[in-house]
PDB file of C-alpha atoms in Angstrom:
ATOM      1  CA  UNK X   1      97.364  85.767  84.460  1.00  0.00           C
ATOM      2  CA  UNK X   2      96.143  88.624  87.072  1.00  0.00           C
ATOM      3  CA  UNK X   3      97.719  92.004  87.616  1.00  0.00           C
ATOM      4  CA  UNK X   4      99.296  90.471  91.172  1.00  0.00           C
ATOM      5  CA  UNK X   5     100.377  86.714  89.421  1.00  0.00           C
ATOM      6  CA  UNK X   6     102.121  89.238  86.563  1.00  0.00           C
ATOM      7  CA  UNK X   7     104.143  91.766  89.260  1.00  0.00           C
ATOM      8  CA  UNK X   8     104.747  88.569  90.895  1.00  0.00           C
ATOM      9  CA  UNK X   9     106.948  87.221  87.817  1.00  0.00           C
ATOM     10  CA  UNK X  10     108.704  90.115  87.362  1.00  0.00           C
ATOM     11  CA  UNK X  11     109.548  90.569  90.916  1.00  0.00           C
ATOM     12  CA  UNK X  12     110.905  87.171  90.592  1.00  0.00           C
ATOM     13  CA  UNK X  13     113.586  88.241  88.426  1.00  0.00           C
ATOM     14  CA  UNK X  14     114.190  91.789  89.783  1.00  0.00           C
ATOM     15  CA  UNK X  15     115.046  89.460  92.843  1.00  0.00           C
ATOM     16  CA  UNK X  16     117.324  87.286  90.986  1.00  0.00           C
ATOM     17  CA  UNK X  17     119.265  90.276  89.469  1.00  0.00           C
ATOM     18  CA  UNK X  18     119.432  92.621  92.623  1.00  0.00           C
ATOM     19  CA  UNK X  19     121.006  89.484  94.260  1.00  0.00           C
ATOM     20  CA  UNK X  20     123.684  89.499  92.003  1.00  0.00           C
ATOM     21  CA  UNK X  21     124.492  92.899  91.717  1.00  0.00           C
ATOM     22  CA  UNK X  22     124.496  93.870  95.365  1.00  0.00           C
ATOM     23  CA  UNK X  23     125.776  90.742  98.173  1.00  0.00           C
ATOM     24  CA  UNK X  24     124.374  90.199 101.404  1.00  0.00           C
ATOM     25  CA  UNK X  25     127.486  90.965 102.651  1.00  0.00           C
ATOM     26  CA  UNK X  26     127.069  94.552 101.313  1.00  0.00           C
ATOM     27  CA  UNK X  27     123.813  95.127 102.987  1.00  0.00           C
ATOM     28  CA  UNK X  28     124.808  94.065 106.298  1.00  0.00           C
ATOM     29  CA  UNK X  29     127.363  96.584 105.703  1.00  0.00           C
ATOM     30  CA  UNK X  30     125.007  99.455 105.189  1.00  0.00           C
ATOM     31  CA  UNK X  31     125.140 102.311 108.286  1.00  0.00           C
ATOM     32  CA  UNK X  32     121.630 101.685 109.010  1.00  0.00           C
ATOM     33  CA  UNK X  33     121.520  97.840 109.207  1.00  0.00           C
ATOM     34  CA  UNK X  34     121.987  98.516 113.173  1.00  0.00           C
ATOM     35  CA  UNK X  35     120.003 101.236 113.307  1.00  0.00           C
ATOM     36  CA  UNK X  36     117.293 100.375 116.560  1.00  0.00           C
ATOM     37  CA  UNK X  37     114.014  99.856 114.556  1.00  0.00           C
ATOM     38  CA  UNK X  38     111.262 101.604 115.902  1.00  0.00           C
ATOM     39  CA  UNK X  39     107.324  99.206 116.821  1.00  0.00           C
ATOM     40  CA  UNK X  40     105.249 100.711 114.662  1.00  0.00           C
ATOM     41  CA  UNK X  41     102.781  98.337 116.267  1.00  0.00           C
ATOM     42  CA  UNK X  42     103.002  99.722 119.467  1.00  0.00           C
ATOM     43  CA  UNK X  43     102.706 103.210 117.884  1.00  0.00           C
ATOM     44  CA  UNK X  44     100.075 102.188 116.710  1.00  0.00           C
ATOM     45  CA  UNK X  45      98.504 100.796 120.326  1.00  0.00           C
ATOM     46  CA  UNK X  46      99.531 104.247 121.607  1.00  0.00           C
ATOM     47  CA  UNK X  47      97.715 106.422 119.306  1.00  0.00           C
ATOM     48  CA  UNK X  48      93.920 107.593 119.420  1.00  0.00           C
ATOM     49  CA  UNK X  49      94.159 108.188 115.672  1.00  0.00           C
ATOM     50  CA  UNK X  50      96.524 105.686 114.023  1.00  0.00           C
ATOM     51  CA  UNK X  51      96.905 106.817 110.382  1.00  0.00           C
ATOM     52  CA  UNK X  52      99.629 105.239 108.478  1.00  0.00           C
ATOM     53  CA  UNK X  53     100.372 107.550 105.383  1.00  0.00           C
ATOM     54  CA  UNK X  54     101.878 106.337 102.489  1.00  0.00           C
ATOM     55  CA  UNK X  55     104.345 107.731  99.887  1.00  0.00           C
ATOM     56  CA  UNK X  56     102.780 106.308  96.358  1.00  0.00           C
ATOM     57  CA  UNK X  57     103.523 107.891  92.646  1.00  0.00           C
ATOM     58  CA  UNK X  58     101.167 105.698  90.779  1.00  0.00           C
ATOM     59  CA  UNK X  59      99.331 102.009  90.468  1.00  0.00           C
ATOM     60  CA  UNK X  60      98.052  99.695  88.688  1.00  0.00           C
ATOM     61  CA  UNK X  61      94.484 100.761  89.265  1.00  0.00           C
ATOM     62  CA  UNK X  62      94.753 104.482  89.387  1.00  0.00           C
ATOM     63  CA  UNK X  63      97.822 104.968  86.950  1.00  0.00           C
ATOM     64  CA  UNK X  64      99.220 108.603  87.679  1.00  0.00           C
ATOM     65  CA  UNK X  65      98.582 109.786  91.467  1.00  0.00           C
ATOM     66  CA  UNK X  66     101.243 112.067  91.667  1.00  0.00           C
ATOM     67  CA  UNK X  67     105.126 112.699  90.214  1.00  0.00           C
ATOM     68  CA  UNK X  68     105.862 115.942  91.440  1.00  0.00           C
ATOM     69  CA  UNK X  69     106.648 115.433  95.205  1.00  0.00           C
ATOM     70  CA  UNK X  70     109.885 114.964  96.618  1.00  0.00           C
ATOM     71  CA  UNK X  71     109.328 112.324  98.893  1.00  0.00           C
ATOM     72  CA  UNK X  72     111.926 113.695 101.809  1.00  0.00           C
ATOM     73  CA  UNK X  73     108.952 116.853 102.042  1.00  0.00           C
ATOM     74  CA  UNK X  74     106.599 114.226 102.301  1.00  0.00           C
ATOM     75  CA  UNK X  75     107.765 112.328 105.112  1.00  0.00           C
ATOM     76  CA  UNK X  76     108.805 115.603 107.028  1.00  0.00           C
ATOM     77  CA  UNK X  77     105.369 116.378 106.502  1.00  0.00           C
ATOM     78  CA  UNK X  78     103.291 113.027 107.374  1.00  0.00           C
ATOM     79  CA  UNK X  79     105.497 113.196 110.748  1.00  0.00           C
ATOM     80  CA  UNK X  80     105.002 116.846 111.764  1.00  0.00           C
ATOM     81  CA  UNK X  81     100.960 115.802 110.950  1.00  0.00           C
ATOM     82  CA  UNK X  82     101.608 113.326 113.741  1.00  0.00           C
ATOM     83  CA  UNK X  83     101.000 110.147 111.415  1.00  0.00           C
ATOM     84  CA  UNK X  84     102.095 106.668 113.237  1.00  0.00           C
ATOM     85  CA  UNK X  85     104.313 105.843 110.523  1.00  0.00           C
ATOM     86  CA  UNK X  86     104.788 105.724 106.641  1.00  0.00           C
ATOM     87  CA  UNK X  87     104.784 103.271 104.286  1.00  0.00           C
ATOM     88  CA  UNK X  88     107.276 103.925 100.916  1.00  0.00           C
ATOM     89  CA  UNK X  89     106.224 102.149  98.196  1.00  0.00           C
ATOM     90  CA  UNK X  90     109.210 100.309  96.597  1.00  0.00           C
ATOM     91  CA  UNK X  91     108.001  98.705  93.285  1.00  0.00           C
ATOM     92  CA  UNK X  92     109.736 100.344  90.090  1.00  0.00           C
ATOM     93  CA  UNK X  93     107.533  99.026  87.043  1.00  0.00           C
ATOM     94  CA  UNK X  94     104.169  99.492  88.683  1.00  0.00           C
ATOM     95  CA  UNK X  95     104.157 101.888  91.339  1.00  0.00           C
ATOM     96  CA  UNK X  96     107.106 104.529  90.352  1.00  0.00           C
ATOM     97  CA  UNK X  97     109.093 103.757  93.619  1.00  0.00           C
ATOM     98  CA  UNK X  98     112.762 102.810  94.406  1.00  0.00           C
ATOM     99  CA  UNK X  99     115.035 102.022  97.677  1.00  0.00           C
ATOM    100  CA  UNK X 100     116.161 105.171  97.381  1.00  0.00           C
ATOM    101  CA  UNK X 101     112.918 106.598  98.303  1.00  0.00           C
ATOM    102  CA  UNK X 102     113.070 104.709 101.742  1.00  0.00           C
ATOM    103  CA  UNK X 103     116.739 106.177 102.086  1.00  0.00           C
ATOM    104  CA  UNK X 104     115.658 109.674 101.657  1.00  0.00           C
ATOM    105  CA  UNK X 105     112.393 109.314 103.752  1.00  0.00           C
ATOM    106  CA  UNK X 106     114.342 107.847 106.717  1.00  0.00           C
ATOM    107  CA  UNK X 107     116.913 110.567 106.135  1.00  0.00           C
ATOM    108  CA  UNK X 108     114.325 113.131 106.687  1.00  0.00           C
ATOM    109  CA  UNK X 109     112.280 111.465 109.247  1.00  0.00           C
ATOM    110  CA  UNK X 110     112.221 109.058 112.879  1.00  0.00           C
ATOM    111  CA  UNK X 111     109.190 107.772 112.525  1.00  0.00           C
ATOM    112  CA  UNK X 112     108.475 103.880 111.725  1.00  0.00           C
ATOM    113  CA  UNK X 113     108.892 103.079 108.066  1.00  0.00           C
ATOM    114  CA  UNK X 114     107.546 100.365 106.099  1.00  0.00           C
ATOM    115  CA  UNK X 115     108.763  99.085 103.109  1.00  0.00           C
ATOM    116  CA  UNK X 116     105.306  98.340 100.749  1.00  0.00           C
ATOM    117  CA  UNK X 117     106.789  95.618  98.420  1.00  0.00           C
ATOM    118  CA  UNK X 118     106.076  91.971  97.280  1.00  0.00           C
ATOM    119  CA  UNK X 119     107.996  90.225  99.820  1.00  0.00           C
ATOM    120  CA  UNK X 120     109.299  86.834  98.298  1.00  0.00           C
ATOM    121  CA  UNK X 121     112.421  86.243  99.716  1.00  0.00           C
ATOM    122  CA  UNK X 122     114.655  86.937 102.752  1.00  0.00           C
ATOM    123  CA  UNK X 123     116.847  89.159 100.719  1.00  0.00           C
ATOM    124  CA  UNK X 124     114.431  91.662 100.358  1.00  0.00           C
ATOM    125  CA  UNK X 125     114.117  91.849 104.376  1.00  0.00           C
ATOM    126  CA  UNK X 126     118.082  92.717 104.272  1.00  0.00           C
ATOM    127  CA  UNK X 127     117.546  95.475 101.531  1.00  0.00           C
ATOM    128  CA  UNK X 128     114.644  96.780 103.631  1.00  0.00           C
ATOM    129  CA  UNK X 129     116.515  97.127 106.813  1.00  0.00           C
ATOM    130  CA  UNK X 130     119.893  98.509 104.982  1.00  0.00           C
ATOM    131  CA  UNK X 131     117.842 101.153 103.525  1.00  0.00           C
ATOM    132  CA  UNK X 132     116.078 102.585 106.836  1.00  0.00           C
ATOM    133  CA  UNK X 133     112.702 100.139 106.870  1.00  0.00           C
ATOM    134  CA  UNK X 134     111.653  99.373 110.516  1.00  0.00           C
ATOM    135  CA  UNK X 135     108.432  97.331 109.042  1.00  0.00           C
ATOM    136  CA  UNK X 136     108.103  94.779 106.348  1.00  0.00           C
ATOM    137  CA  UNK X 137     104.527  93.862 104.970  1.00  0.00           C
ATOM    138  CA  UNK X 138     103.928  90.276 103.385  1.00  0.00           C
ATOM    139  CA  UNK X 139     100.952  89.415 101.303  1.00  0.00           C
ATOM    140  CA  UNK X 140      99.432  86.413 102.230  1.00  0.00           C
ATOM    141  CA  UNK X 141      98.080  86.114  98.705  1.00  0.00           C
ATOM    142  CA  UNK X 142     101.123  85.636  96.893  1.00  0.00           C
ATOM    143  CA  UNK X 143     102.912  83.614  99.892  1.00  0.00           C
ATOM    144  CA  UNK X 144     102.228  79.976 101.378  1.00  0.00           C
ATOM    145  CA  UNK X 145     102.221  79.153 105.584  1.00  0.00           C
ATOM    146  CA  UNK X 146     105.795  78.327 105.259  1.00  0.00           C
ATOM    147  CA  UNK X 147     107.157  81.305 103.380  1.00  0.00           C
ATOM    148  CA  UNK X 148     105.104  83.774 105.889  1.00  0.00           C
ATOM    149  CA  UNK X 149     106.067  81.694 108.668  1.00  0.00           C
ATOM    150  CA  UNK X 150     109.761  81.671 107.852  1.00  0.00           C
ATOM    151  CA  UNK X 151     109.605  85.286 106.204  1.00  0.00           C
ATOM    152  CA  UNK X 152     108.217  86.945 109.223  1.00  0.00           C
ATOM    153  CA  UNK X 153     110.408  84.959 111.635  1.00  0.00           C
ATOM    154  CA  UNK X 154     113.714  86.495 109.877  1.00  0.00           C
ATOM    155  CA  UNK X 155     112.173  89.941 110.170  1.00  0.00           C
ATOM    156  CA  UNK X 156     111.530  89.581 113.931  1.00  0.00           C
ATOM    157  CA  UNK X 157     115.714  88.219 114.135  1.00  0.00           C
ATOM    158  CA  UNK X 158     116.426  92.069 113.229  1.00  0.00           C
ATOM    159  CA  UNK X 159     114.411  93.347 114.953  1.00  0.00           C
ATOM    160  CA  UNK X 160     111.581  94.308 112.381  1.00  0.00           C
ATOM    161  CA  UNK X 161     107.863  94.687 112.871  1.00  0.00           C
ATOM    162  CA  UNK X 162     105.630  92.848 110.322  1.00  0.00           C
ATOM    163  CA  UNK X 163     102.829  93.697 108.851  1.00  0.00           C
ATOM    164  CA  UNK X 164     100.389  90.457 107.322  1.00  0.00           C
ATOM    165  CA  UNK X 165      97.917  91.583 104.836  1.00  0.00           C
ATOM    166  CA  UNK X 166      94.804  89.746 103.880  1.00  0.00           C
ATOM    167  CA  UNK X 167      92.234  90.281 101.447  1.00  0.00           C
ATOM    168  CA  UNK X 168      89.949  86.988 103.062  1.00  0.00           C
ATOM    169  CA  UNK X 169      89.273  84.447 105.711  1.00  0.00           C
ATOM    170  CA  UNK X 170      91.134  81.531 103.784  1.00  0.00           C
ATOM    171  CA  UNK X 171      94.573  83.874 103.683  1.00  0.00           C
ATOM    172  CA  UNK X 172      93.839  84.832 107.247  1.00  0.00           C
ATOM    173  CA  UNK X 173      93.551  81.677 108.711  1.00  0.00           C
ATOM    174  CA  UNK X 174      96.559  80.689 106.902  1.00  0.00           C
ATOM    175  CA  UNK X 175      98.411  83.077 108.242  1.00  0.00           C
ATOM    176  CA  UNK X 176      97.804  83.650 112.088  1.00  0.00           C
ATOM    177  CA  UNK X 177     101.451  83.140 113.618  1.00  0.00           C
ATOM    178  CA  UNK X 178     102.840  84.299 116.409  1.00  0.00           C
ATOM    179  CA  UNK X 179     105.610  86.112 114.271  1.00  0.00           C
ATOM    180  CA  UNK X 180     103.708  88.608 113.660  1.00  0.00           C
ATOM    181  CA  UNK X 181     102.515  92.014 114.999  1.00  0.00           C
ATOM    182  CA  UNK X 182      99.787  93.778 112.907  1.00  0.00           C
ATOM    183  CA  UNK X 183      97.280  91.760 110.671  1.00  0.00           C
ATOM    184  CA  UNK X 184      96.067  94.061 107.714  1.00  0.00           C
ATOM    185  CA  UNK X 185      92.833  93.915 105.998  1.00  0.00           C
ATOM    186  CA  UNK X 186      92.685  94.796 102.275  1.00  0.00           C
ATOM    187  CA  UNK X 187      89.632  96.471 100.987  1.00  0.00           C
ATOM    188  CA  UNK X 188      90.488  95.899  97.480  1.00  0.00           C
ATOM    189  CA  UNK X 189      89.756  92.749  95.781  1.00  0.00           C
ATOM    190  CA  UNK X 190      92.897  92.243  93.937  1.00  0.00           C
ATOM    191  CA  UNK X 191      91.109  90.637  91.034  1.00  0.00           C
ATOM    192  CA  UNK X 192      88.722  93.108  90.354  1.00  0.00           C
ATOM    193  CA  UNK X 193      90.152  96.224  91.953  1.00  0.00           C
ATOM    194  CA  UNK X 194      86.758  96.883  93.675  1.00  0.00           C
ATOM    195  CA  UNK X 195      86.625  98.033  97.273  1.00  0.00           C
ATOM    196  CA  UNK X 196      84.438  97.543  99.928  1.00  0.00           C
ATOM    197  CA  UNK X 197      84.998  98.612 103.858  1.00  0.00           C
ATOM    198  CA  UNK X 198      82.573  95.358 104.546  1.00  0.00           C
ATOM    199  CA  UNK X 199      85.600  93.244 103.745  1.00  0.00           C
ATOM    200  CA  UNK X 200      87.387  94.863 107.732  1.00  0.00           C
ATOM    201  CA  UNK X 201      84.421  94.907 109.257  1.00  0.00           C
ATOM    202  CA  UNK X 202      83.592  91.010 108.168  1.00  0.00           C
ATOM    203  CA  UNK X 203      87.448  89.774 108.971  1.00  0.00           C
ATOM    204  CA  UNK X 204      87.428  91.715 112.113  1.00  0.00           C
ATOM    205  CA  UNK X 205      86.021  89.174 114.385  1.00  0.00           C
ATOM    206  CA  UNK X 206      88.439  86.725 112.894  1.00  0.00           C
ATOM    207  CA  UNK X 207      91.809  88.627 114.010  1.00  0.00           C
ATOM    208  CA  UNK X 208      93.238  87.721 117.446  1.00  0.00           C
ATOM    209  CA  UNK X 209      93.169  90.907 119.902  1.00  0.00           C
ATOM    210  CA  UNK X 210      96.725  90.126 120.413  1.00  0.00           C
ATOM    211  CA  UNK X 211      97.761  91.716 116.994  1.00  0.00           C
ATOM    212  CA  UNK X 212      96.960  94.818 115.792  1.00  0.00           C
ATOM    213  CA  UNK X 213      94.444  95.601 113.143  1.00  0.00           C
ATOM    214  CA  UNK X 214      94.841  97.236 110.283  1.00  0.00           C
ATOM    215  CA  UNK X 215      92.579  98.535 107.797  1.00  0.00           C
ATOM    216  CA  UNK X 216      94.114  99.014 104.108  1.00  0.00           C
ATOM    217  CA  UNK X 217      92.357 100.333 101.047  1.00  0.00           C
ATOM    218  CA  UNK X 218      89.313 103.153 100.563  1.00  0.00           C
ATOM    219  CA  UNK X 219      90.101 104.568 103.585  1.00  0.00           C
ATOM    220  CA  UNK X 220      89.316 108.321 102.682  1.00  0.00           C
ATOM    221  CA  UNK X 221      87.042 109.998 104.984  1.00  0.00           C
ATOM    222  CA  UNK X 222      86.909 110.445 108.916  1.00  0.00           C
ATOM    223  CA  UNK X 223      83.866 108.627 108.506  1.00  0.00           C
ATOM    224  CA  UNK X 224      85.319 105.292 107.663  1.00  0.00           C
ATOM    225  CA  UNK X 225      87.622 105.315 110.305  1.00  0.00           C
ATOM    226  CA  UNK X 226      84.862 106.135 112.848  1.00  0.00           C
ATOM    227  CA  UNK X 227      82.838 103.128 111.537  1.00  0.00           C
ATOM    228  CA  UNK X 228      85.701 100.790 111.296  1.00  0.00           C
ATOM    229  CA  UNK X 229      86.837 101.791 114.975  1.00  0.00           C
ATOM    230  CA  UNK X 230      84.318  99.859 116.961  1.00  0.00           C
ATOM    231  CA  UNK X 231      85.609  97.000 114.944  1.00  0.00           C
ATOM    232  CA  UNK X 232      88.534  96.930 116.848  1.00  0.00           C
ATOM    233  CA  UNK X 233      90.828  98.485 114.308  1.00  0.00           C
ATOM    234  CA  UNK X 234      93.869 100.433 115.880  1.00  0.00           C
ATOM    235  CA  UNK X 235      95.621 101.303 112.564  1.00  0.00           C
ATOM    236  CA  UNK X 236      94.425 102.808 108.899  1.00  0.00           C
ATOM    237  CA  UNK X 237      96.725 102.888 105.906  1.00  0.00           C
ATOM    238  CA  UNK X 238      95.976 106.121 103.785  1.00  0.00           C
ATOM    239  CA  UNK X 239      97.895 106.664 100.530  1.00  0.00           C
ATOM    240  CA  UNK X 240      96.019 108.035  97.818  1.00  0.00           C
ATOM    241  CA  UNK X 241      93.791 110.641  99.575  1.00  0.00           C
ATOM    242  CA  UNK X 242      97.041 112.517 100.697  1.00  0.00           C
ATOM    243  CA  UNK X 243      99.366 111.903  97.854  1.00  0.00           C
ATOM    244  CA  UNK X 244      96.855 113.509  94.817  1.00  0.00           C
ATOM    245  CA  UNK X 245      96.913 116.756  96.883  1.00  0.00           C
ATOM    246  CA  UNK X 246      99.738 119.369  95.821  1.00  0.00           C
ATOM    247  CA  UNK X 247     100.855 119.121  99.933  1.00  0.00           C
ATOM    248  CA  UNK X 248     100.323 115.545 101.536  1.00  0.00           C
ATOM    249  CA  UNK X 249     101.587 117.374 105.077  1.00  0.00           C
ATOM    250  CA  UNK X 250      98.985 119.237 105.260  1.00  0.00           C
ATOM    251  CA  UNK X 251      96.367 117.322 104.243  1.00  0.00           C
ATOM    252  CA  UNK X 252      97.525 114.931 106.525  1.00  0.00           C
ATOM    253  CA  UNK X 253      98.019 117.342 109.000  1.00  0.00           C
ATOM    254  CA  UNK X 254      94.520 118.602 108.331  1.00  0.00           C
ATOM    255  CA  UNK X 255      92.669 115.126 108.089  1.00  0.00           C
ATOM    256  CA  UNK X 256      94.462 113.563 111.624  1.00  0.00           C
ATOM    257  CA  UNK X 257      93.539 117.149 113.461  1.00  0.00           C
ATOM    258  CA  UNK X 258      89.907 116.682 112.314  1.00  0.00           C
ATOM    259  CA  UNK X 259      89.512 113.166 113.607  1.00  0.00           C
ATOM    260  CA  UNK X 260      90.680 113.505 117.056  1.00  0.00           C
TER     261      UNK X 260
END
């Protein structure tokens, strides 16, 4: 069993339990559930930069990145840089996050959030939108045609954006539907951990220009966005280069002022 068939399992039952514990009812309840979301796939269209910054505590493949940072500073921060959006990691046992971390970003911040989890059931979509998320992401790895189709398709009826990631051409042309807005590229080979920018710049011909592209993964230097940009890439998920710095503002701040 992999790392991603393992957090799989679990979030299986995390599922089943939250389900009980909390109703549907209750999230639709919530004071954000009709909260205007946000595109942050037109945000994307509209920037000459597009960084998406991300709000991560640790991983699988790096362990510790970085406990100390209260993650309302951080998203005060990654907006006043002038990122696109954020994405809040919110996977407990392997990545240190929570809901709550979405609650206090989107308490401290306007801009588009996404909710980085492993999307396996429409429930999940509810949490994410009673808790402030204006984006869901769905990993075609771990999800057949059907479940992205109908997965993405609930997102769009409130008024989410989605975000499809892919780590191949077999998941990608699985997964090109018209519920969707931004088709991400993983760099990372799941299995191995290994990443390569050759894995955008290979896929990129592959993506329809009527979503936009995303590059995910390795992404740490102005360089790799430059080469990735005549690719046709429009947006650039960033996590770990900002979040092992003491300030992720400013080095977001400092980073997205250096590339325009």
């Amino acid at each position: 069993m992999n790392i991603l068939d393992k957090i799989i399992a679990d979030k299986r039952k995390e599922v089943a339990l939250r389900k009980q514990l909390i109703p549907v009812s209750q999230l639709e309840q919530s004071v954000l559930f009709d909260r205007k979301s946000p595109s942050l796939a037109q945000a994307l269209r509209d920037s000459d930069t597009g960084i998406i910054a991300e709000h991560k505590r640790r991983s699988p493949s790096k362990q510790v990145i970085n406990h100390n940072l209260n993650v309302q500073d951080v998203a005060t921060g990654y907006e006043s840089a002038g990122a696109c959006g954020m994405s809040v990691l919110t996977d407990g046992k392997y990545f240190g996050g929570s809901l709550d971390d979405l609650l206090l970003a989107r308490a401290a911040s306007n801009f588009p959030l996404l909710r980085k989890e492993f999307m396996i059931d429409e429930y999940q979509i509810l949490e994410a939108k009673a808790y402030g998320a204006d984006v869901i992401l769905l990993i075609a790895a771990v999800l057949s045609r059907s479940e992205i189709r109908s997965l993405s398709e609930f997102a769009k009826t409130l008024g989410m954006d989605v975000l499809l990631e892919v780590h191949n051409l077999e998941e990608l042309q699985k997964s090109i539907m018209p519920s969707l807005d931004m088709l991400g590229v993983n760099n990372r080979n799941l299995k191995t951990f290994e990443v390569s920018l050759d894995i955008s710049k290979n896929l990129s011909a592959e993506i329809p220009d009527e979503f936009v592209k995303v590059s995910e993964s390795g992404i740490s230097t102005i360089e790799a966005i430059k080469e990735l940009r005549p690719f046709g890439y429009q947006g650039y998920l960033i996590g770990e280069n900002f979040m092992k710095t003491d300030n992720p503002g400013a080095s977001a701040t400092k980073f997205i002022h250096k590339l325009r």
